[in-house]
Coordinates of C-alpha atoms (C1' of nucleotides) in Angstrom, one line a residue:
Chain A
X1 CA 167.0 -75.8 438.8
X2 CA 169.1 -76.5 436.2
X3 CA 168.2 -77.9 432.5
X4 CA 170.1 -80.5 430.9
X5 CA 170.2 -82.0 427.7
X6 CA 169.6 -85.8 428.0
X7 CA 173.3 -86.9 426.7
X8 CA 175.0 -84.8 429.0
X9 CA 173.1 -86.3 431.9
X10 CA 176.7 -88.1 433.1
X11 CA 177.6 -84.8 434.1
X12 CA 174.6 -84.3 436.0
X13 CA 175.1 -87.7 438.4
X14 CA 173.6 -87.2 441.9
X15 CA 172.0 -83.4 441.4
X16 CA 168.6 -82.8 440.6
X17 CA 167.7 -81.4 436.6
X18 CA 164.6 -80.8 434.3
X19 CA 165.0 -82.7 431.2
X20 CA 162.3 -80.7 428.4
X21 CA 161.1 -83.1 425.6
X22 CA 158.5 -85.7 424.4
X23 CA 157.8 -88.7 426.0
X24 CA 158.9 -92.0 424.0
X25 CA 157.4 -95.1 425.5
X26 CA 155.3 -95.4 428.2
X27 CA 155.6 -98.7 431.0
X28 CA 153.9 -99.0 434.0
X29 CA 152.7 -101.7 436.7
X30 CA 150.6 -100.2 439.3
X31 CA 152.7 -99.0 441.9
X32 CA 155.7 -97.8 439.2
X33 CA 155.9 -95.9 436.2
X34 CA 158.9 -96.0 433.9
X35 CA 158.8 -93.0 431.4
X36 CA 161.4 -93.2 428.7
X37 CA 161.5 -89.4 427.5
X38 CA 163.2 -87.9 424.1
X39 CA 164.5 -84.5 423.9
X40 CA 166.5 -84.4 420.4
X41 CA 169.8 -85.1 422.1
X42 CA 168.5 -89.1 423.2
X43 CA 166.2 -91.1 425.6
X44 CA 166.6 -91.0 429.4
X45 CA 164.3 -93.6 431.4
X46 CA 162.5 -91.4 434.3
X47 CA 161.1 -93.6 437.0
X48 CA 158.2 -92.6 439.7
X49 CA 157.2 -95.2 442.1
X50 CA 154.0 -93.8 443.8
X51 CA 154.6 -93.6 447.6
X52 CA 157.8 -91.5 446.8
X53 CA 155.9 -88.6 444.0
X54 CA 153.1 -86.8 445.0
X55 CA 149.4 -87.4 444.3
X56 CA 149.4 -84.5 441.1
X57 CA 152.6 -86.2 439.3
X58 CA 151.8 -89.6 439.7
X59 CA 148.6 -88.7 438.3
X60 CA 150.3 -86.5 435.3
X61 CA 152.4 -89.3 434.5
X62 CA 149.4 -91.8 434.3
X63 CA 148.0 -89.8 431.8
X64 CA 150.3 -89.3 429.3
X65 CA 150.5 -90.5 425.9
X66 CA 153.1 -91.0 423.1
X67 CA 154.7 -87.6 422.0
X68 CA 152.9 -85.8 424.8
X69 CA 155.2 -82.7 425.9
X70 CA 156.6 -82.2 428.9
X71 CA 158.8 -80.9 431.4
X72 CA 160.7 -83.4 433.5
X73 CA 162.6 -82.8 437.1
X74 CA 164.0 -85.2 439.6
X75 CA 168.0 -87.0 440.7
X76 CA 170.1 -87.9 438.1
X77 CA 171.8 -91.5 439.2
X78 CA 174.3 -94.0 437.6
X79 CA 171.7 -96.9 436.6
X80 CA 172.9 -99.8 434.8
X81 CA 169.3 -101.6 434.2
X82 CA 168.6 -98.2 432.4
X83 CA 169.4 -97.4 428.3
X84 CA 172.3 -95.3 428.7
X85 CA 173.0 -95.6 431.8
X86 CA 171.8 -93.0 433.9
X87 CA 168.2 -92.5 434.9
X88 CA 166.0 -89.7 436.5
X89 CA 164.4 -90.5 439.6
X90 CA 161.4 -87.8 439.0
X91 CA 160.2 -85.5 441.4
X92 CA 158.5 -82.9 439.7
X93 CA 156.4 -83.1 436.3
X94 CA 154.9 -80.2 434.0
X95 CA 153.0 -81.4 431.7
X96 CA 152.9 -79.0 428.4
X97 CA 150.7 -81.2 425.9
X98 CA 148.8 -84.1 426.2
X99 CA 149.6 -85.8 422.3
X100 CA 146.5 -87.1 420.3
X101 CA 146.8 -90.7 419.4
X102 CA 150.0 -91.0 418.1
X103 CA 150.2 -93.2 414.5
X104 CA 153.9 -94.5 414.2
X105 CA 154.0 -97.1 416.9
X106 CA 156.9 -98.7 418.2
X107 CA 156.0 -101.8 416.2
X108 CA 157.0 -101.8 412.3
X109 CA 156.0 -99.6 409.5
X110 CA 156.1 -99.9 405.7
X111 CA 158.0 -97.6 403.9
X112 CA 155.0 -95.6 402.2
X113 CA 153.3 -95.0 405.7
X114 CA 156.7 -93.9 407.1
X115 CA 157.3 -91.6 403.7
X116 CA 154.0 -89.9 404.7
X117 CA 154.7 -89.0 407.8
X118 CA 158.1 -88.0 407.5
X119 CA 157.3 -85.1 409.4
X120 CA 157.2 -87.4 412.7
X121 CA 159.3 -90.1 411.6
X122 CA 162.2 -88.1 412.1
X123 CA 161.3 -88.5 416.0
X124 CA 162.7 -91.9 416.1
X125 CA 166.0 -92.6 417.8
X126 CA 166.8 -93.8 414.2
X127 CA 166.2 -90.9 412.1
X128 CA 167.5 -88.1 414.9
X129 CA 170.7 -90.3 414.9
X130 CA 171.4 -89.8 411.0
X131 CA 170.0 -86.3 410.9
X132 CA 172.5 -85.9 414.3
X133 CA 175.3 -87.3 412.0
X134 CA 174.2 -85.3 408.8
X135 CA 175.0 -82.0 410.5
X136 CA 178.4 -83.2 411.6
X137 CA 179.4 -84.0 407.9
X138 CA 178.3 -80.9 406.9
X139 CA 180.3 -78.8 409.8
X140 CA 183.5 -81.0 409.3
X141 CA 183.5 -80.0 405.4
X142 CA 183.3 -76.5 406.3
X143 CA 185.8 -76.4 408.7
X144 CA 188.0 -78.6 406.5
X145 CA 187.6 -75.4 404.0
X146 CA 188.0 -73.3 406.5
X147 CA 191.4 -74.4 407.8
X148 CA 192.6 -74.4 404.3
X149 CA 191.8 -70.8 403.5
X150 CA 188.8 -71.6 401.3
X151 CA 186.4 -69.1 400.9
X152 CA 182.6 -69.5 400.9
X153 CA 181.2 -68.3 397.5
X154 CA 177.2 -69.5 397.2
X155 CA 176.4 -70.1 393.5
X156 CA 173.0 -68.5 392.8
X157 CA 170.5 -71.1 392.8
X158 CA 168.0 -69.4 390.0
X159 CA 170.3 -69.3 386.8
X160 CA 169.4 -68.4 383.0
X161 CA 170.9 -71.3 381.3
X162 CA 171.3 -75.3 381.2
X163 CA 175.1 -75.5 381.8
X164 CA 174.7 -79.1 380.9
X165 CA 171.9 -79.7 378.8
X166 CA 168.0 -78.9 379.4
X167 CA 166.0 -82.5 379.9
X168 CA 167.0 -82.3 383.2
X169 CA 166.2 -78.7 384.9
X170 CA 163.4 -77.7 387.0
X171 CA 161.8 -74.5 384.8
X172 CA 160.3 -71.9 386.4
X173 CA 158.7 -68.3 385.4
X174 CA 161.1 -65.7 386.3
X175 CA 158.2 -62.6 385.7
X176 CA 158.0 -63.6 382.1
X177 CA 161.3 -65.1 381.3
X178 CA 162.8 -68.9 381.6
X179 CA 164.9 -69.5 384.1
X180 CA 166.0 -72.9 385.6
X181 CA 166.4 -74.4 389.4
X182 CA 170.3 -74.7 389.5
X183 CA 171.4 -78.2 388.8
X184 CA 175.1 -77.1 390.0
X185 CA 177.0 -74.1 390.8
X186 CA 180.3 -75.0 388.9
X187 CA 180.4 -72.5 385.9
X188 CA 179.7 -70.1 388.9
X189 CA 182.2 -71.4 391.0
X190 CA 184.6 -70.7 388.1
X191 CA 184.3 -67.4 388.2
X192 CA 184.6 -67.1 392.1
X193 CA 187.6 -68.9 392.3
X194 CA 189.4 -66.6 389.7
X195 CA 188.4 -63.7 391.6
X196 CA 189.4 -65.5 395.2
X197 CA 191.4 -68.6 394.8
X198 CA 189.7 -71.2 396.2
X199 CA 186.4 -71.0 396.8
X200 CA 183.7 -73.9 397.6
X201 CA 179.6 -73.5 397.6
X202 CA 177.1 -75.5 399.7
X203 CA 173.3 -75.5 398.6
X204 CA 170.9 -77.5 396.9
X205 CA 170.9 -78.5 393.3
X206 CA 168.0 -79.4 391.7
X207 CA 167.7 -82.4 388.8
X208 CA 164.5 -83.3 387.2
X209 CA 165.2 -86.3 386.0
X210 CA 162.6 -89.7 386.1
X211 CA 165.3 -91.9 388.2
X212 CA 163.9 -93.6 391.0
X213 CA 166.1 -95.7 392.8
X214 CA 167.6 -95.6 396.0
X215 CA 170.4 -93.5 395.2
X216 CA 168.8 -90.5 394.0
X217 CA 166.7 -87.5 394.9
X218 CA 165.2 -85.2 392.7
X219 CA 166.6 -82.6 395.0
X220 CA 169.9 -83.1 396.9
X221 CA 172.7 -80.8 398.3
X222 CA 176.1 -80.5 397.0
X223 CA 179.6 -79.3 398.3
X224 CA 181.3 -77.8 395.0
X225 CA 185.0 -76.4 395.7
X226 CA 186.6 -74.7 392.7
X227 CA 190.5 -74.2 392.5
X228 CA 192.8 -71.9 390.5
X229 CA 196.4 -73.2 389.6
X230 CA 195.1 -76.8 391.0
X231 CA 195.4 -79.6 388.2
X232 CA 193.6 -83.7 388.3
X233 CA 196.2 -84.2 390.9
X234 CA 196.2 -81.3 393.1
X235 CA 192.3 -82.6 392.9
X236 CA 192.2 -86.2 394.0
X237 CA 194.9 -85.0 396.8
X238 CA 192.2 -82.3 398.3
X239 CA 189.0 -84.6 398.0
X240 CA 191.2 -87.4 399.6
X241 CA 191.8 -85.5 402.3
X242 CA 188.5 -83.9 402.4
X243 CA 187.0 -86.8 402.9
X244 CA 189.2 -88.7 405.4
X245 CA 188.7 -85.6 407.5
X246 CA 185.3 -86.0 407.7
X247 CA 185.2 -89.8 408.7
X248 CA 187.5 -89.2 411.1
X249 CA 185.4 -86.4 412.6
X250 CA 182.5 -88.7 412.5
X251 CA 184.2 -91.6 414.2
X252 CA 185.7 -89.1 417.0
X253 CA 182.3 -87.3 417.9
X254 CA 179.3 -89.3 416.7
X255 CA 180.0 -93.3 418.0
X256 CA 176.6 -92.9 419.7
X257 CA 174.5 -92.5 416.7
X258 CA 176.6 -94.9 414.5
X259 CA 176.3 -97.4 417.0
X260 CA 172.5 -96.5 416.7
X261 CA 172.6 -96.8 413.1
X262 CA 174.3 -100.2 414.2
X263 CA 177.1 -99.2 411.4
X264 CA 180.1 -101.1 411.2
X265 CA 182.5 -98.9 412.5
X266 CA 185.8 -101.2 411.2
X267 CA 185.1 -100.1 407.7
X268 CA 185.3 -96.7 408.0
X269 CA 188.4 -97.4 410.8
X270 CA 190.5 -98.8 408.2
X271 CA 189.8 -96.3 405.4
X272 CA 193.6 -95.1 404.8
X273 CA 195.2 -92.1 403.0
X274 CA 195.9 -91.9 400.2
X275 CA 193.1 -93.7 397.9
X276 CA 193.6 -95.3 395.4
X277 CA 193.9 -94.5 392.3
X278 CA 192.8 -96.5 388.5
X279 CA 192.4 -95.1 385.2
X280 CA 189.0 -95.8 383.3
X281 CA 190.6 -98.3 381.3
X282 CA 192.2 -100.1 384.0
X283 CA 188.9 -99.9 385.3
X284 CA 187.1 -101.5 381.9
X285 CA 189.9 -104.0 382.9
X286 CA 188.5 -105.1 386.1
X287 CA 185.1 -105.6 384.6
X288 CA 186.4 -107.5 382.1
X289 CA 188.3 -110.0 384.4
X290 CA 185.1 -110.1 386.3
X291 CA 183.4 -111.4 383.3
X292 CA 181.4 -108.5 382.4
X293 CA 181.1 -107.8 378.5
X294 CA 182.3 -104.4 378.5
X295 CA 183.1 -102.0 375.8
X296 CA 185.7 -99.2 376.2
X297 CA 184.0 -95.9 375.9
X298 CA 180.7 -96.9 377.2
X299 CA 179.6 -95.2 381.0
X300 CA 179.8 -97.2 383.8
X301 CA 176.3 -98.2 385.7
X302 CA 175.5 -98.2 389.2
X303 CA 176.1 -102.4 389.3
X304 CA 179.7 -101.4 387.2
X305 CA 180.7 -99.3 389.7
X306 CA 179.6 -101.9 392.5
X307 CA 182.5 -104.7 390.8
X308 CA 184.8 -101.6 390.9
X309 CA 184.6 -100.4 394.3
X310 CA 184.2 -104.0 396.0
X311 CA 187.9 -104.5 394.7
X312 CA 189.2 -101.7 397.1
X313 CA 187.7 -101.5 400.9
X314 CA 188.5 -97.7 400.4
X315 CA 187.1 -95.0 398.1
X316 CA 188.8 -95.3 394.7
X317 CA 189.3 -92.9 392.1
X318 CA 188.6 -93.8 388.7
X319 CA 190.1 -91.0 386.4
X320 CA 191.0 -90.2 382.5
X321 CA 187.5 -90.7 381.6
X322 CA 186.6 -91.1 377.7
X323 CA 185.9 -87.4 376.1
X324 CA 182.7 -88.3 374.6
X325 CA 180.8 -89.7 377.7
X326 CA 182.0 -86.4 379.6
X327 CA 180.6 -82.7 380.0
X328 CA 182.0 -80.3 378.0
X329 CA 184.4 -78.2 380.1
X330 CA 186.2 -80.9 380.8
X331 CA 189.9 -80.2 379.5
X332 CA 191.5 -83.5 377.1
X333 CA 194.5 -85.2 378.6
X334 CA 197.7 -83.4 376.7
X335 CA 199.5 -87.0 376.5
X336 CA 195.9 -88.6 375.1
X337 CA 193.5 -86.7 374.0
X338 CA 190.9 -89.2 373.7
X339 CA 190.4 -89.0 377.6
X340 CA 190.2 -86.3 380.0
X341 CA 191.8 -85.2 383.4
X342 CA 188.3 -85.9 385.4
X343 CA 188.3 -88.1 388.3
X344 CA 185.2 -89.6 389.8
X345 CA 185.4 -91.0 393.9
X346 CA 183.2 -94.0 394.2
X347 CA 182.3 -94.8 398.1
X348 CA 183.1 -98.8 398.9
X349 CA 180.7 -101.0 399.9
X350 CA 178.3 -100.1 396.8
X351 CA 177.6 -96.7 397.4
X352 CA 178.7 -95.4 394.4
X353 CA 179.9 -92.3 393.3
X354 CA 180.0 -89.7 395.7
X355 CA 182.5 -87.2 394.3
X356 CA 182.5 -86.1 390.3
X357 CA 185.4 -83.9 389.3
X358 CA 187.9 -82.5 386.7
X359 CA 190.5 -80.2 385.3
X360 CA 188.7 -77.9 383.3
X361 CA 189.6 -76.5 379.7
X362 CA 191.5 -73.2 380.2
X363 CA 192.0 -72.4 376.6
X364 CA 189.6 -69.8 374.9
X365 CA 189.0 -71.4 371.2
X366 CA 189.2 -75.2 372.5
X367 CA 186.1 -73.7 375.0
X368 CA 184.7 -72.6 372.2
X369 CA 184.9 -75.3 369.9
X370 CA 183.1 -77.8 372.8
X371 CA 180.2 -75.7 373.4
X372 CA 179.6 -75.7 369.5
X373 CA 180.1 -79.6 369.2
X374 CA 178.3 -79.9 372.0
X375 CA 175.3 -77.7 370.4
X376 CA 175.1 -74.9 373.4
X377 CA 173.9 -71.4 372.8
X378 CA 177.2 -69.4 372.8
X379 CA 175.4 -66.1 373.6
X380 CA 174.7 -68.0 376.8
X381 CA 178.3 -68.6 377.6
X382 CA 179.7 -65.4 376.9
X383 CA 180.4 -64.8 380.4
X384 CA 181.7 -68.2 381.1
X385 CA 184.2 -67.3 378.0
X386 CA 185.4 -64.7 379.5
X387 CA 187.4 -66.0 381.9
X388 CA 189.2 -67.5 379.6
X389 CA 189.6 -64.1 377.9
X390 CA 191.4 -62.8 381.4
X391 CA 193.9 -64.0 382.8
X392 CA 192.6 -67.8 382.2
X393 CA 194.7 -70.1 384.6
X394 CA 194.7 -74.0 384.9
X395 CA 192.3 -75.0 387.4
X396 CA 190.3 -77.5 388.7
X397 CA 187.2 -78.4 391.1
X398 CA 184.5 -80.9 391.9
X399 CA 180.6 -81.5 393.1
X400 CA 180.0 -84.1 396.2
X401 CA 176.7 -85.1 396.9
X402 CA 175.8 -84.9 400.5
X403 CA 173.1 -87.4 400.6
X404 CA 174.9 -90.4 399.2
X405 CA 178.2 -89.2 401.9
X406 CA 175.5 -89.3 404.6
X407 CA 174.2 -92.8 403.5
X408 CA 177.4 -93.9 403.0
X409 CA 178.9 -92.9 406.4
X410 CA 175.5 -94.4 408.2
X411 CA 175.6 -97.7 406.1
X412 CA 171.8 -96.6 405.0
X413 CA 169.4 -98.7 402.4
X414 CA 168.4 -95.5 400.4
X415 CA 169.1 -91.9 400.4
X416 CA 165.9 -90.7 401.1
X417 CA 166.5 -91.6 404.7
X418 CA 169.9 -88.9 404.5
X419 CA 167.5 -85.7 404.3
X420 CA 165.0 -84.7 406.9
X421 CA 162.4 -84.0 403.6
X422 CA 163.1 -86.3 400.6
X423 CA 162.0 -85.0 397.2
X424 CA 161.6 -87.9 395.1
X425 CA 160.2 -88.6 392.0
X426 CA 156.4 -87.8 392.1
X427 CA 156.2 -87.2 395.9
X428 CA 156.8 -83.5 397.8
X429 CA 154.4 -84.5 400.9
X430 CA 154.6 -83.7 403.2
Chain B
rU1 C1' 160.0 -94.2 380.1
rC2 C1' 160.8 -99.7 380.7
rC3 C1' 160.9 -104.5 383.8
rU4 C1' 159.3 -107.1 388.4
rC5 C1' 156.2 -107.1 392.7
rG6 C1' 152.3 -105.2 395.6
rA7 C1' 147.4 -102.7 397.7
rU8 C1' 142.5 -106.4 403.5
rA9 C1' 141.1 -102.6 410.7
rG10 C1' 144.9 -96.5 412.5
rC11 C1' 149.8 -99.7 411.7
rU12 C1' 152.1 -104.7 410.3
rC13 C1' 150.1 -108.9 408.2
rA14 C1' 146.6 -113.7 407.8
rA15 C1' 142.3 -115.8 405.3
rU16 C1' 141.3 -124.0 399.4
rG17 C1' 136.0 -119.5 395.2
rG18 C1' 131.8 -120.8 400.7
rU19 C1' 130.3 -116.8 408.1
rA20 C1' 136.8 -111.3 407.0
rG21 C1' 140.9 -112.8 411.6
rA22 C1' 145.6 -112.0 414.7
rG23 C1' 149.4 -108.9 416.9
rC24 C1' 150.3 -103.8 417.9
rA25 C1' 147.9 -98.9 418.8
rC26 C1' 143.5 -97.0 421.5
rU27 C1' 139.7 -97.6 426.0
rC28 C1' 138.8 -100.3 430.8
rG29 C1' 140.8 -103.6 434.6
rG30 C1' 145.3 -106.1 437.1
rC31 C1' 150.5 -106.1 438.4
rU32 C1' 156.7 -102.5 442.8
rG33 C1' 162.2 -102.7 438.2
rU34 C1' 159.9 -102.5 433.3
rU35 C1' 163.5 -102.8 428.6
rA36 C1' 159.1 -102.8 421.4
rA37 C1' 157.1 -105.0 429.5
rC38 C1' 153.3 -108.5 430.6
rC39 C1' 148.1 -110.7 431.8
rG40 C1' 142.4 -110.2 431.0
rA41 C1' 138.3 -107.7 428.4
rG42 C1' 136.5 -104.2 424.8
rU43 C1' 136.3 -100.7 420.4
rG44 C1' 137.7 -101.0 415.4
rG45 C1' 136.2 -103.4 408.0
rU46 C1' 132.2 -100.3 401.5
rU47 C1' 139.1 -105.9 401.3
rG48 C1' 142.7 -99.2 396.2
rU49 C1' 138.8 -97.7 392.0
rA50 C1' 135.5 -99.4 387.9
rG51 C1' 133.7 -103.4 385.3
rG52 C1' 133.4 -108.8 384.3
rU53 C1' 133.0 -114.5 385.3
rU54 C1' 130.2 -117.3 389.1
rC55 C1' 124.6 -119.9 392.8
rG56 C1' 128.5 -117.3 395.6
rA57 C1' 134.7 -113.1 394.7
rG58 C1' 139.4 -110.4 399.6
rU59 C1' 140.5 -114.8 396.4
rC60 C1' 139.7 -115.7 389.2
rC61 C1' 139.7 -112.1 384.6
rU62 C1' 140.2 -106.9 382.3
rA63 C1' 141.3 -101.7 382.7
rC64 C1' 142.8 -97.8 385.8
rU65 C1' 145.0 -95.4 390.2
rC66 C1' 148.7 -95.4 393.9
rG67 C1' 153.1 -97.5 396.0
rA68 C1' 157.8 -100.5 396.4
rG69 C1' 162.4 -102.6 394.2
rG70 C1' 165.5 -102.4 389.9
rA71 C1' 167.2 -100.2 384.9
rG72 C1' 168.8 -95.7 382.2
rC73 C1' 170.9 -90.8 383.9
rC74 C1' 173.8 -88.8 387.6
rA75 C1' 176.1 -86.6 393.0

RNA sequence: UCCUCGAUAGCUCAAUGGUAGAGCACUCGGCUGUUAACCGAGUGGUUGUAGGUUCGAGUCCUACUCGAGGAGCCA
């Protein structure tokens, strides 16, 4: 006997399988029993009518409940009255556990009941499908990398400092001393890339900040490639193609769970290379036609960058940020000074930004001066300093956040759906 | 931290200041092709907490707790 997973069933038409997995929904009207049955890969609809099953499995089948586990055998055949077209005509049933009574129904759910029992919710045919799609972004950015000659560098995750101010870190007791919960891996990746090229990190960054809306988490995971020799333009031209590559990988292997999600495929479809591209100030521009009172030098909020985006049906770049609303690192614009070579991606249809980026300052004593205006410890930065001390090179790099690419991709409501455990502001449970 | 809204059965929600109810889930019964199956019956309540007004409070008032949406900050 032979065990399939439920979406390759197709291949299994007209020979007998076990299917291993939960069972979904239960229907029955005396003399047949439809069991729809979940195994992680979808939902098959397994049918016993009770003169052709023996005495044991009809009686099995009668008595299972939502979630119960169980082992599943019988004829795979082509039917069109079933989801997905195929069905199991059972013949044998194992039954592994009978499931207490099981609390998310198939009837609605408020948010704070699902939140609580995240730990089931991602059963549902909804949450498996954006979890399902949530790995394949995350294997198309590392084989994007990979066929580029990138090489995985992990920042550590533990670090000594704030590279970018302290309100916003995690602290924890490292035996005695501070240290901080990484809230990016950049100054590291610095340092990896002059030693290897190009290098890119994938892990979890960590920012305590009070926001609470439905674009952030309080932990989220980040894809951070660093470059040597690669300046603003070099930049926008990887994450471009970076992420083109991954839609398309999503639209080529997972038009199942999108048409789960019921996403509208057509928007992704027509994304095109390249993307365009606006200064901030052309940007301010835009706001300003579209009536908003805007002053030049001020940072863009999340409803700013909704009027920006909805003017492109592709991801734009809004670049030449001003210097004062940016980190310090970030290395001036020769031909303006007032502006630097950083380019953010913001998503279309609202998402927001999903990609922050830059050309970083590659001269020792302008370095210096910034982490002194900016009011840094420089005993912290030594290090950091000293690859500008050898063999200090122009290069560049930038931080995507998964979670907002994953609700993007799935056209989801909030991010906290984008993560198979949320951490959001005041809730960890479960 | 600020603004707005909310909390009633396991879940989703009703209930002019006057006897707390429905659907789903669960239990029992019925039904040979169901698609969140359907039909009949049953089980299920300290109305978030603490005070107050009133003959009488789920409903009105005050405080608190928890949650949701948004803002700021960012990916």
């Amino acid at each position: 006997m032979q065990t399939a997973l439920i979406k390759n069933l197709a291949r299994y038409a007209g020979s007998e399988v076990t299917v291993q997995g939960w069972l979904y929904n239960k229907r029955s009207s005396g003399k047949i029993i439809f069991l729809i049955v979940r195994d992680g890969s979808g939902l098959v609809q397994c049918v016993l009518v009770k003169k052709e099953v023996s005495e044991d499995v009809w009686a099995s089948a009668s008595r299972l409940t939502q979630e119960s586990s169980l082992k599943i055998t019988g004829l795979v055949r082509e039917e069109p009255r079933s989801v997905g077209g195929y069905e199991i005509q059972v013949t044998g049933l194992e039954v592994v556990q009978i499931a207490e009574e099981y609390p998310i129904t198939h009837k609605e759910h408020g948010v704070d009941f699902l939140a609580e029992h995240r730990h089931l919710w991602i059963r549902t045919p909804r949450q498996t499908a954006i979890l399902r799609v949530r790995s394949e972004i995350e294997h198309a950015f590392r084989d994007f990398f990979y066929q580029r000659d990138f090489v995985l560098a992990d920042a550590p995750i533990i670090t000594p400092a704030a590279c970018e101010g302290t309100t916003t870190l995690f602290e924890i007791d490292y035996h005695g001393d501070k240290a901080f919960l990484s809230q990016s891996g950049q100054l590291y990746n610095e340092a990896t890339a002059l030693a290897l090229g190009r290098i890119y990190c994938f892990g979890p960054t960590f920012r305590a900040e009070k926001s609470k809306t439905r674009r952030h988490l309080l932990e989220f995971w980040m894809i951070e490639a660093e470059m040597a020799y690669f300046d603003i333009d070099d930049n926008m031209r990887l994450q471009e193609e970076m992420v083109y590559y991954v839609i398309q990988r999503v639209l080529e292997r997972c038009s199942a769970e999108l048409k789960v999600l019921e996403r509208d495929v057509e928007k992704l479809k027509s994304i095109q290379l390249p993307f365009p591209r606006i200064s901030y100030t052309e940007a301010v521009e835009i706001l300003r036609k579209a009536g908003e009172d805007f002053t030049w030098g001020d940072d863009f909020g999340a409803p700013h960058e909704t009027i920006i985006s909805n003017h492109f049906n592709a991801p734009v770049f809004v670049h030449r940020y001003p210097t004062a609303i940016k980190a310090f690192y970030m290395k001036p614009d020769p031909e303006n000074p007032a502006v630097v070579l950083g380019a953010d991606l913001l998503a279309p249809e609202g998402y927001g930004e999903v990609i922050g980026g830059g050309q970083r300052i590659d001269d020792l004593k302008l370095l210096e001066q910034r982490i002194a205006e900016h009011k840094l410890p420089p005993e912290a930065f030594q290090w950091y300093l000293d690859l500008r001390r050898y063999g200090s090179v122009p290069h560049s790099g930038f931080g995507l956040g998964i979670e907002r690419t994953v609700a993007w991709i799935c056209g989801l409501e909030h991010i906290r759906e984008a993560i198979p455990f949320p951490r959001m502001l005041h809730k960890m449970y479960p």
